[in-house]
Amino acid sequence: MTSPLPIKNGLNPTRVQVPMSEGAPIKAIDFVSRLVFTQRHRHPEDNEDAVRQRFSDGLVRFDDGQEVAPDDLVRPGISINFYRRPAPEREVPGALELIYEDNDLLVINKPSFLATLPRGQHITQTALTKARVQFGISELSPCHRLDRLTRGVLMFTKRPEIRGAYQTMFDRREPQKIYEAITDLPVDPPPWLRKLMLNTESGGLSQHLCGREVGEVNRGGSGTEAKSFDEGGDPVVSGATNENKAITARATTWQSEYASQHNVRSDKTSLRGETAAGTTGRVDTGLALPTLDEVVIDTPWRERSQPTTESPWVLGHHMVKIRGRLNTYLDLDATADNAVTAITGVRIVTDTVSTSAPTTRLVWRLEPHSGRTHQLRVVMRSLGLPIVNDALYGFICTDALLGRATDLPSPPFAEDEDFNRPMGLTAAQLTFTDPLSGELRTFRVPDKQG
């Protein structure tokens, strides 16, 4: 049904029915006050005067559009409509980048740290709310969702009458989605990866990472300093001998740098909500540096050939997400897979997006054939190659990944997140047959040259 109140500041009005359990009519102002004052994330200035102002401004309505007076008695089963006032939120920097727009669709490059839809503590700082305001289109509606920490291609419909066709297409999992995941170089690369390292070193790194420009690596020209590799293909750290270079490589992984920036302890105990003696507030993220064992389902990844589009790694898992538990875990005893992911490529780049200094890393091309919560993050962690700046799966021990332990890392709260360290997962490409025109369409995160 059409709301009697318009979308305001990118947000839909709230429609609430007086519950039958109320048993008797209730004053409208008492009912709205109850809803406002029990709102979990409420603006501190949303007080009794603000509630009364809603009625004075005619911003409390019945479904038929009639204004509701404060002393009107509202029977159980009757709905009223009004605007909630969200709590202040930390601003996610930057405008939304437009990828494509026509009469039906609007496609953006969603940044990290921005939820797709208003929910919980994220109301104004969401892709939907910001897109409605930035582009001036109040009827925008997302066709699909991206996790808050994932950046990349996000598509909206512009008109309610076409919304269902596109959302149904995604519900049926018809579009092909390609993601790119950034990981560190492994300490002991297999022969095909060593060869790739040598070839990359010989030609210089001039690729572009997930739609963002990356530094160029060459031998004596301008740009980032060239990385060196030994004859076996392992990266050589300045001043490191063959005997200690693997240890040095492990010490310079993204987890170590992340830990140093977030006061991370060296054990595996979760400290969510715990404070040190004599202090107040949250002083420790509870992130630890576990051993990142590979969870071998079929063949260890180092024993596989290089993944390509023609010869992908097709990885099947049974994933379980329990309400109230932070992580998705793997059930190795399940008789059937419910999550399938194809890894169809890997390349070496200089990452300047996810780190404070240019760093040589791998970018894996992932094609999920299911849509489990945190699926790609779990897949990469199961290989022992967690995605860069993944504060949950980058620090989770193997027992917890398999559901055998309850001690979990405690990622930073939203207000403590470092916007300069986005998680290295990008929804890089979306391809589908348009349900209205029959046209094959592809949207990609744009490359930025220079």
Coordinates of C-alpha atoms in Angstrom, one line a residue, residues 16 24 48 72 102 164 167 185 206 234 288:
V16 CA 3.0 0.5 13.3
A24 CA -8.3 -1.5 24.7
E48 CA 8.4 14.5 24.7
D72 CA -7.2 10.4 19.6
D102 CA 18.8 5.1 -17.2
G164 CA 9.6 -6.9 -8.5
Q167 CA 14.4 -8.4 -7.2
L185 CA 51.3 -13.4 -0.5
S206 CA 51.0 -2.0 -13.7
D234 CA 59.8 -16.2 -2.8
A288 CA 44.5 -12.2 18.3

